[in-house]
Amino acid sequence: MIGSVARSALLVGVGLTALYTLLISTADAITKLFATSYAAPQLFALSGGIVALLALVSNRKGGQWRGVRTACPKAMAIRAGATVLGSIAFFYAFRLLPFAEVFLFIALIPLVAALLSGPVLGEAVRPQVWVALVLGTVGVMCLFPGGLSSVGLGHLVALAAVVLGTVSMVASRYIGQRDDNILSQVFYPNLALMAVMACALPFVFQPMGLADLGWACAYAVFLFGARWVLVAALRLLPAYVVTPLMNLQFLWMVAIGFVAFGETPWMGVFVGAAIVIAAGSWLVWDQTRPRPEDTRIVPAE
């Protein structure tokens, strides 16, 4: 009976993780769709407000309103700033690069975050982290068979997005170690995104039809839904199981890129993605292995 319950939880967790990758890939596809016709503020001013509102509505525990307090205001400000700048960077990366190519940069974020967690969070950085990061870099370099001379503006923007995304992720981990009000981490970055984009909106605004307005609202719903589903998945499965499954996002991005944008990735993209995915999966597997200090025998007194 216990085995049946555990098996059911495993299947539900895997299904939720797969759903997360589909939702987040769909949100990214809407970003790319908007990037062809509008400036970033037109998407993020509206969607940031919707996500912040959804966070307020959902921010309850045991039926009680928890508020939006945070125990780490400085770290939250850093996370919010990195989220705003990173969102803009990824927006223009999607405009400048094929859809599937952006995945290689997205997949680098956990690797760089593992490295930065050492000095920021006081966690030990094992040599394996450096190896995984080098492998991930090799994967990205598969995009440039002609060498660094083939690096374009889109790749540099995507790299900037990786740095900013990493800062946001590390700040999130820092806050999460000190504050259990998880949805405040959704509320404040999206409130900041709405406020900053609303200030810039008058300078870049273009009239939007109802269809595009609907896509902007759908983006916010998909984005919030993806984050909510991921939390549910992490309640059923350990993070070391969920993280490799999240690489399903690459398959969704290839499929959506082909169907929605007529993009067919060339072989270098697949090779690079395989290397980056392997590096991340190996790092996660390595982190789950027992450490020598965990398996040593303690003499009886």
Tab-separated table of C-alpha atoms in Angstrom:
chain	number	residue	atom	x	y	z
A	1	MET	CA	0.000	0.000	0.000
A	2	ILE	CA	2.819	2.392	0.897
A	3	GLY	CA	4.568	1.541	-2.340
A	4	SER	CA	1.396	2.309	-4.289
A	5	VAL	CA	1.030	5.716	-2.619
A	6	ALA	CA	4.700	6.557	-3.262
A	7	ARG	CA	4.351	5.475	-6.883
A	8	SER	CA	1.275	7.661	-7.313
A	9	ALA	CA	3.087	10.654	-5.790
A	10	LEU	CA	6.017	10.027	-8.129
A	11	LEU	CA	3.787	9.932	-11.206
A	12	VAL	CA	1.893	13.054	-10.146
A	13	GLY	CA	5.165	14.874	-9.429
A	14	VAL	CA	6.599	13.920	-12.821
A	15	GLY	CA	3.375	15.023	-14.503
A	16	LEU	CA	3.423	18.360	-12.700
A	17	THR	CA	7.055	18.944	-13.667
A	18	ALA	CA	6.258	18.193	-17.307
A	19	LEU	CA	3.311	20.597	-17.067
A	20	TYR	CA	5.618	23.248	-15.620
A	21	THR	CA	7.991	22.969	-18.575
A	22	LEU	CA	5.073	23.316	-20.994
A	23	LEU	CA	3.647	26.349	-19.165
A	24	ILE	CA	6.971	28.170	-18.889
A	25	SER	CA	7.830	27.417	-22.529
A	26	THR	CA	4.450	28.780	-23.591
A	27	ALA	CA	5.070	31.947	-21.576
A	28	ASP	CA	8.466	32.294	-23.286
A	29	ALA	CA	6.803	31.823	-26.674
A	30	ILE	CA	4.394	34.671	-25.927
A	31	THR	CA	7.412	36.789	-24.974
A	32	LYS	CA	8.982	36.062	-28.357
A	33	LEU	CA	5.680	36.820	-30.098
A	34	PHE	CA	5.464	40.212	-28.384
A	35	ALA	CA	9.120	40.986	-29.030
A	36	THR	CA	8.495	41.070	-32.776
A	37	SER	CA	6.029	43.963	-32.547
A	38	TYR	CA	6.264	45.724	-29.198
A	39	ALA	CA	8.788	47.023	-26.700
A	40	ALA	CA	9.238	45.210	-23.394
A	41	PRO	CA	7.140	47.623	-21.253
A	42	GLN	CA	3.955	46.761	-23.139
A	43	LEU	CA	4.160	43.155	-22.019
A	44	PHE	CA	5.671	43.519	-18.571
A	45	ALA	CA	3.706	46.528	-17.269
A	46	LEU	CA	0.474	44.548	-17.569
A	47	SER	CA	1.740	41.043	-16.829
A	48	GLY	CA	3.811	42.162	-13.827
A	49	GLY	CA	0.727	43.702	-12.276
A	50	ILE	CA	-1.382	40.611	-12.922
A	51	VAL	CA	1.210	38.241	-11.433
A	52	ALA	CA	1.634	40.491	-8.377
A	53	LEU	CA	-2.155	40.517	-7.917
A	54	LEU	CA	-2.345	36.732	-8.235
A	55	ALA	CA	0.414	36.436	-5.638
A	56	LEU	CA	-1.614	38.606	-3.248
A	57	VAL	CA	-4.719	36.491	-3.772
A	58	SER	CA	-2.780	33.267	-3.267
A	59	ASN	CA	-0.687	34.410	-0.321
A	60	ARG	CA	-2.630	32.572	2.343
A	61	LYS	CA	-1.689	29.780	4.686
A	62	GLY	CA	-4.338	27.751	6.425
A	63	GLY	CA	-6.964	30.144	5.101
A	64	GLN	CA	-5.300	33.101	6.825
A	65	TRP	CA	-3.908	36.178	5.099
A	66	ARG	CA	-0.126	36.191	5.530
A	67	GLY	CA	0.670	39.657	4.233
A	68	VAL	CA	3.654	40.515	2.040
A	69	ARG	CA	6.264	41.176	4.685
A	70	THR	CA	9.807	40.041	4.023
A	71	ALA	CA	12.569	39.359	6.503
A	72	CYS	CA	15.239	40.314	3.936
A	73	PRO	CA	14.367	43.702	2.383
A	74	LYS	CA	17.858	44.340	0.979
A	75	ALA	CA	18.105	40.910	-0.648
A	76	MET	CA	14.545	41.309	-1.941
A	77	ALA	CA	15.500	44.638	-3.524
A	78	ILE	CA	18.448	42.951	-5.247
A	79	ARG	CA	16.190	40.130	-6.454
A	80	ALA	CA	13.594	42.600	-7.704
A	81	GLY	CA	16.185	44.695	-9.564
A	82	ALA	CA	17.782	41.622	-11.146
A	83	THR	CA	14.352	40.319	-12.135
A	84	VAL	CA	13.445	43.581	-13.889
A	85	LEU	CA	16.719	43.835	-15.799
A	86	GLY	CA	16.822	40.100	-16.512
A	87	SER	CA	13.280	40.112	-17.891
A	88	ILE	CA	14.210	42.917	-20.276
A	89	ALA	CA	17.388	41.085	-21.349
A	90	PHE	CA	15.551	37.829	-22.037
A	91	PHE	CA	12.808	39.741	-23.882
A	92	TYR	CA	15.326	41.074	-26.395
A	93	ALA	CA	17.245	37.777	-26.485
A	94	PHE	CA	14.036	36.147	-27.706
A	95	ARG	CA	13.708	38.878	-30.319
A	96	LEU	CA	17.269	38.416	-31.606
A	97	LEU	CA	17.792	34.645	-31.325
A	98	PRO	CA	15.942	31.519	-32.477
A	99	PHE	CA	13.673	30.188	-29.746
A	100	ALA	CA	15.538	26.950	-28.976
A	101	GLU	CA	18.946	28.660	-28.827
A	102	VAL	CA	17.863	30.726	-25.825
A	103	PHE	CA	17.398	27.489	-23.878
A	104	LEU	CA	21.155	26.915	-23.793
A	105	PHE	CA	21.578	30.193	-21.926
A	106	ILE	CA	18.616	29.506	-19.606
A	107	ALA	CA	20.132	26.115	-18.730
A	108	LEU	CA	23.372	27.799	-17.665
A	109	ILE	CA	21.693	29.711	-14.831
A	110	PRO	CA	21.603	26.824	-12.293
A	111	LEU	CA	25.257	26.035	-13.045
A	112	VAL	CA	26.431	29.614	-12.477
A	113	ALA	CA	24.169	29.854	-9.408
A	114	ALA	CA	25.854	26.777	-7.927
A	115	LEU	CA	29.175	28.552	-8.322
A	116	LEU	CA	28.039	31.872	-6.821
A	117	SER	CA	26.341	30.137	-3.909
A	118	GLY	CA	29.784	29.652	-2.369
A	119	PRO	CA	30.749	33.262	-1.680
A	120	VAL	CA	27.165	34.513	-1.246
A	121	LEU	CA	25.565	31.736	0.810
A	122	GLY	CA	28.658	30.300	2.442
A	123	GLU	CA	28.172	26.941	0.729
A	124	ALA	CA	31.173	24.823	-0.211
A	125	VAL	CA	31.899	24.968	-3.949
A	126	ARG	CA	33.098	21.520	-4.956
A	127	PRO	CA	35.404	21.021	-7.963
A	128	GLN	CA	32.515	19.284	-9.725
A	129	VAL	CA	30.725	22.632	-9.983
A	130	TRP	CA	33.608	24.048	-12.023
A	131	VAL	CA	33.623	20.975	-14.265
A	132	ALA	CA	29.867	21.274	-14.865
A	133	LEU	CA	30.210	24.987	-15.644
A	134	VAL	CA	33.027	24.312	-18.126
A	135	LEU	CA	30.904	21.635	-19.820
A	136	GLY	CA	27.975	24.047	-19.972
A	137	THR	CA	30.211	26.667	-21.570
A	138	VAL	CA	31.341	24.100	-24.136
A	139	GLY	CA	27.677	23.415	-24.873
A	140	VAL	CA	26.991	27.095	-25.529
A	141	MET	CA	30.104	27.344	-27.696
A	142	CYS	CA	28.542	24.743	-30.014
A	143	LEU	CA	26.439	27.661	-31.274
A	144	PHE	CA	29.575	29.247	-32.727
A	145	PRO	CA	31.289	26.807	-35.099
A	146	GLY	CA	33.014	29.765	-36.741
A	147	GLY	CA	34.567	30.869	-33.448
A	148	LEU	CA	33.970	33.958	-31.342
A	149	SER	CA	33.694	36.074	-34.496
A	150	SER	CA	30.210	34.615	-34.985
A	151	VAL	CA	28.987	35.856	-31.601
A	152	GLY	CA	26.163	38.313	-32.194
A	153	LEU	CA	24.316	40.941	-30.186
A	154	GLY	CA	21.609	38.428	-29.305
A	155	HIS	CA	24.147	36.092	-27.681
A	156	LEU	CA	25.610	38.935	-25.626
A	157	VAL	CA	22.148	39.996	-24.483
A	158	ALA	CA	21.330	36.394	-23.570
A	159	LEU	CA	24.583	36.164	-21.606
A	160	ALA	CA	23.648	39.323	-19.704
A	161	ALA	CA	20.269	37.722	-18.995
A	162	VAL	CA	22.080	34.670	-17.565
A	163	VAL	CA	24.089	36.846	-15.177
A	164	LEU	CA	21.002	38.741	-14.037
A	165	GLY	CA	18.949	35.552	-13.764
A	166	THR	CA	21.679	34.019	-11.635
A	167	VAL	CA	21.718	37.021	-9.289
A	168	SER	CA	17.943	36.710	-8.930
A	169	MET	CA	18.175	32.962	-8.225
A	170	VAL	CA	20.937	33.291	-5.630
A	171	ALA	CA	19.063	36.136	-3.932
A	172	SER	CA	15.981	33.909	-3.891
A	173	ARG	CA	17.920	31.106	-2.187
A	174	TYR	CA	19.342	33.596	0.322
A	175	ILE	CA	15.847	34.844	1.165
A	176	GLY	CA	14.403	31.328	1.238
A	177	GLN	CA	16.884	30.313	3.935
A	178	ARG	CA	15.652	33.128	6.173
A	179	ASP	CA	11.999	33.666	5.235
A	180	ASP	CA	9.242	31.088	4.607
A	181	ASN	CA	6.844	33.580	2.964
A	182	ILE	CA	7.540	32.179	-0.504
A	183	LEU	CA	4.968	34.135	-2.483
A	184	SER	CA	6.444	37.434	-1.316
A	185	GLN	CA	9.301	36.514	-3.651
A	186	VAL	CA	6.779	36.484	-6.485
A	187	PHE	CA	4.976	39.631	-5.375
A	188	TYR	CA	7.805	42.145	-4.974
A	189	PRO	CA	9.797	41.378	-8.158
A	190	ASN	CA	6.632	41.538	-10.243
A	191	LEU	CA	5.466	44.705	-8.493
A	192	ALA	CA	8.851	46.246	-9.322
A	193	LEU	CA	8.555	44.992	-12.900
A	194	MET	CA	5.126	46.608	-13.256
A	195	ALA	CA	6.267	49.911	-11.704
A	196	VAL	CA	9.435	50.280	-13.794
A	197	MET	CA	7.749	49.245	-17.032
A	198	ALA	CA	4.786	51.546	-16.350
A	199	CYS	CA	7.202	54.485	-16.086
A	200	ALA	CA	8.762	53.597	-19.453
A	201	LEU	CA	5.470	52.709	-21.147
A	202	PRO	CA	4.460	56.244	-22.263
A	203	PHE	CA	7.668	56.530	-24.323
A	204	VAL	CA	7.195	53.285	-26.270
A	205	PHE	CA	3.461	52.656	-26.215
A	206	GLN	CA	1.780	51.389	-29.356
A	207	PRO	CA	-1.977	50.733	-29.625
A	208	MET	CA	-2.794	47.093	-28.949
A	209	GLY	CA	-5.669	45.068	-30.328
A	210	LEU	CA	-7.809	42.870	-28.118
A	211	ALA	CA	-5.963	39.766	-29.324
A	212	ASP	CA	-2.578	41.115	-28.242
A	213	LEU	CA	-4.043	42.309	-24.954
A	214	GLY	CA	-5.361	38.805	-24.425
A	215	TRP	CA	-1.914	37.332	-25.127
A	216	ALA	CA	-0.374	39.651	-22.525
A	217	CYS	CA	-2.900	38.495	-19.931
A	218	ALA	CA	-2.327	34.875	-20.956
A	219	TYR	CA	1.417	35.369	-20.476
A	220	ALA	CA	0.860	36.443	-16.877
A	221	VAL	CA	-1.438	33.487	-16.195
A	222	PHE	CA	0.973	30.977	-17.766
A	223	LEU	CA	3.914	32.452	-15.845
A	224	PHE	CA	2.137	32.400	-12.494
A	225	GLY	CA	0.700	28.958	-13.213
A	226	ALA	CA	4.163	27.615	-14.019
A	227	ARG	CA	5.581	28.857	-10.717
A	228	TRP	CA	2.639	27.506	-8.773
A	229	VAL	CA	2.877	24.075	-10.443
A	230	LEU	CA	6.615	23.947	-9.750
A	231	VAL	CA	5.996	24.533	-6.035
A	232	ALA	CA	3.467	21.677	-6.083
A	233	ALA	CA	5.941	19.397	-7.865
A	234	LEU	CA	8.654	20.160	-5.306
A	235	ARG	CA	6.283	19.146	-2.532
A	236	LEU	CA	6.000	15.674	-4.059
A	237	LEU	CA	9.505	15.118	-5.424
A	238	PRO	CA	12.979	16.048	-4.207
A	239	ALA	CA	14.644	18.908	-6.050
A	240	TYR	CA	17.313	16.540	-7.422
A	241	VAL	CA	14.540	14.650	-9.249
A	242	VAL	CA	12.657	17.736	-10.458
A	243	THR	CA	15.691	19.625	-11.785
A	244	PRO	CA	16.722	17.137	-14.524
A	245	LEU	CA	13.076	16.743	-15.579
A	246	MET	CA	12.892	20.497	-16.156
A	247	ASN	CA	15.146	19.977	-19.176
A	248	LEU	CA	11.992	18.841	-20.984
A	249	GLN	CA	11.661	22.560	-21.632
A	250	PHE	CA	14.127	22.198	-24.497
A	251	LEU	CA	11.835	19.753	-26.318
A	252	TRP	CA	8.852	22.081	-25.862
A	253	MET	CA	10.895	25.036	-27.132
A	254	VAL	CA	11.979	23.110	-30.218
A	255	ALA	CA	8.382	22.062	-30.933
A	256	ILE	CA	6.891	25.511	-30.281
A	257	GLY	CA	9.662	27.189	-32.268
A	258	PHE	CA	8.909	24.944	-35.243
A	259	VAL	CA	5.106	25.222	-35.085
A	260	ALA	CA	4.712	28.873	-34.059
A	261	PHE	CA	7.762	30.529	-35.611
A	262	GLY	CA	8.849	28.165	-38.387
A	263	GLU	CA	12.275	27.651	-36.774
A	264	THR	CA	14.218	24.449	-37.300
A	265	PRO	CA	17.280	24.251	-35.012
A	266	TRP	CA	20.495	23.154	-36.660
A	267	MET	CA	22.523	20.252	-35.305
A	268	GLY	CA	24.818	22.456	-33.216
A	269	VAL	CA	21.848	23.522	-31.077
A	270	PHE	CA	20.957	19.912	-30.294
A	271	VAL	CA	24.576	19.013	-29.513
A	272	GLY	CA	25.004	22.077	-27.316
A	273	ALA	CA	21.720	21.416	-25.490
A	274	ALA	CA	22.729	17.788	-24.886
A	275	ILE	CA	26.033	18.893	-23.346
A	276	VAL	CA	24.444	21.571	-21.140
A	277	ILE	CA	21.690	19.180	-20.008
A	278	ALA	CA	24.248	16.462	-19.268
A	279	ALA	CA	26.365	18.919	-17.249
A	280	GLY	CA	23.409	20.053	-15.170
A	281	SER	CA	22.071	16.539	-14.630
A	282	TRP	CA	25.503	15.249	-13.615
A	283	LEU	CA	25.902	18.111	-11.136
A	284	VAL	CA	22.524	17.337	-9.583
A	285	TRP	CA	23.390	13.630	-9.379
A	286	ASP	CA	26.749	14.416	-7.805
A	287	GLN	CA	25.121	16.590	-5.160
A	288	THR	CA	22.907	13.678	-4.095
A	289	ARG	CA	25.797	11.271	-3.526
A	290	PRO	CA	26.750	10.535	0.087
A	291	ARG	CA	29.760	12.530	1.258
A	292	PRO	CA	32.615	10.728	3.013
A	293	GLU	CA	31.752	12.554	6.207
A	294	ASP	CA	28.171	11.314	5.887
A	295	THR	CA	29.189	7.633	5.687
A	296	ARG	CA	32.024	7.476	8.213
A	297	ILE	CA	31.649	5.104	11.173
A	298	VAL	CA	31.537	6.799	14.565
A	299	PRO	CA	33.108	4.627	17.276
A	300	ALA	CA	30.883	3.731	20.180
A	301	GLU	CA	31.758	5.338	23.484
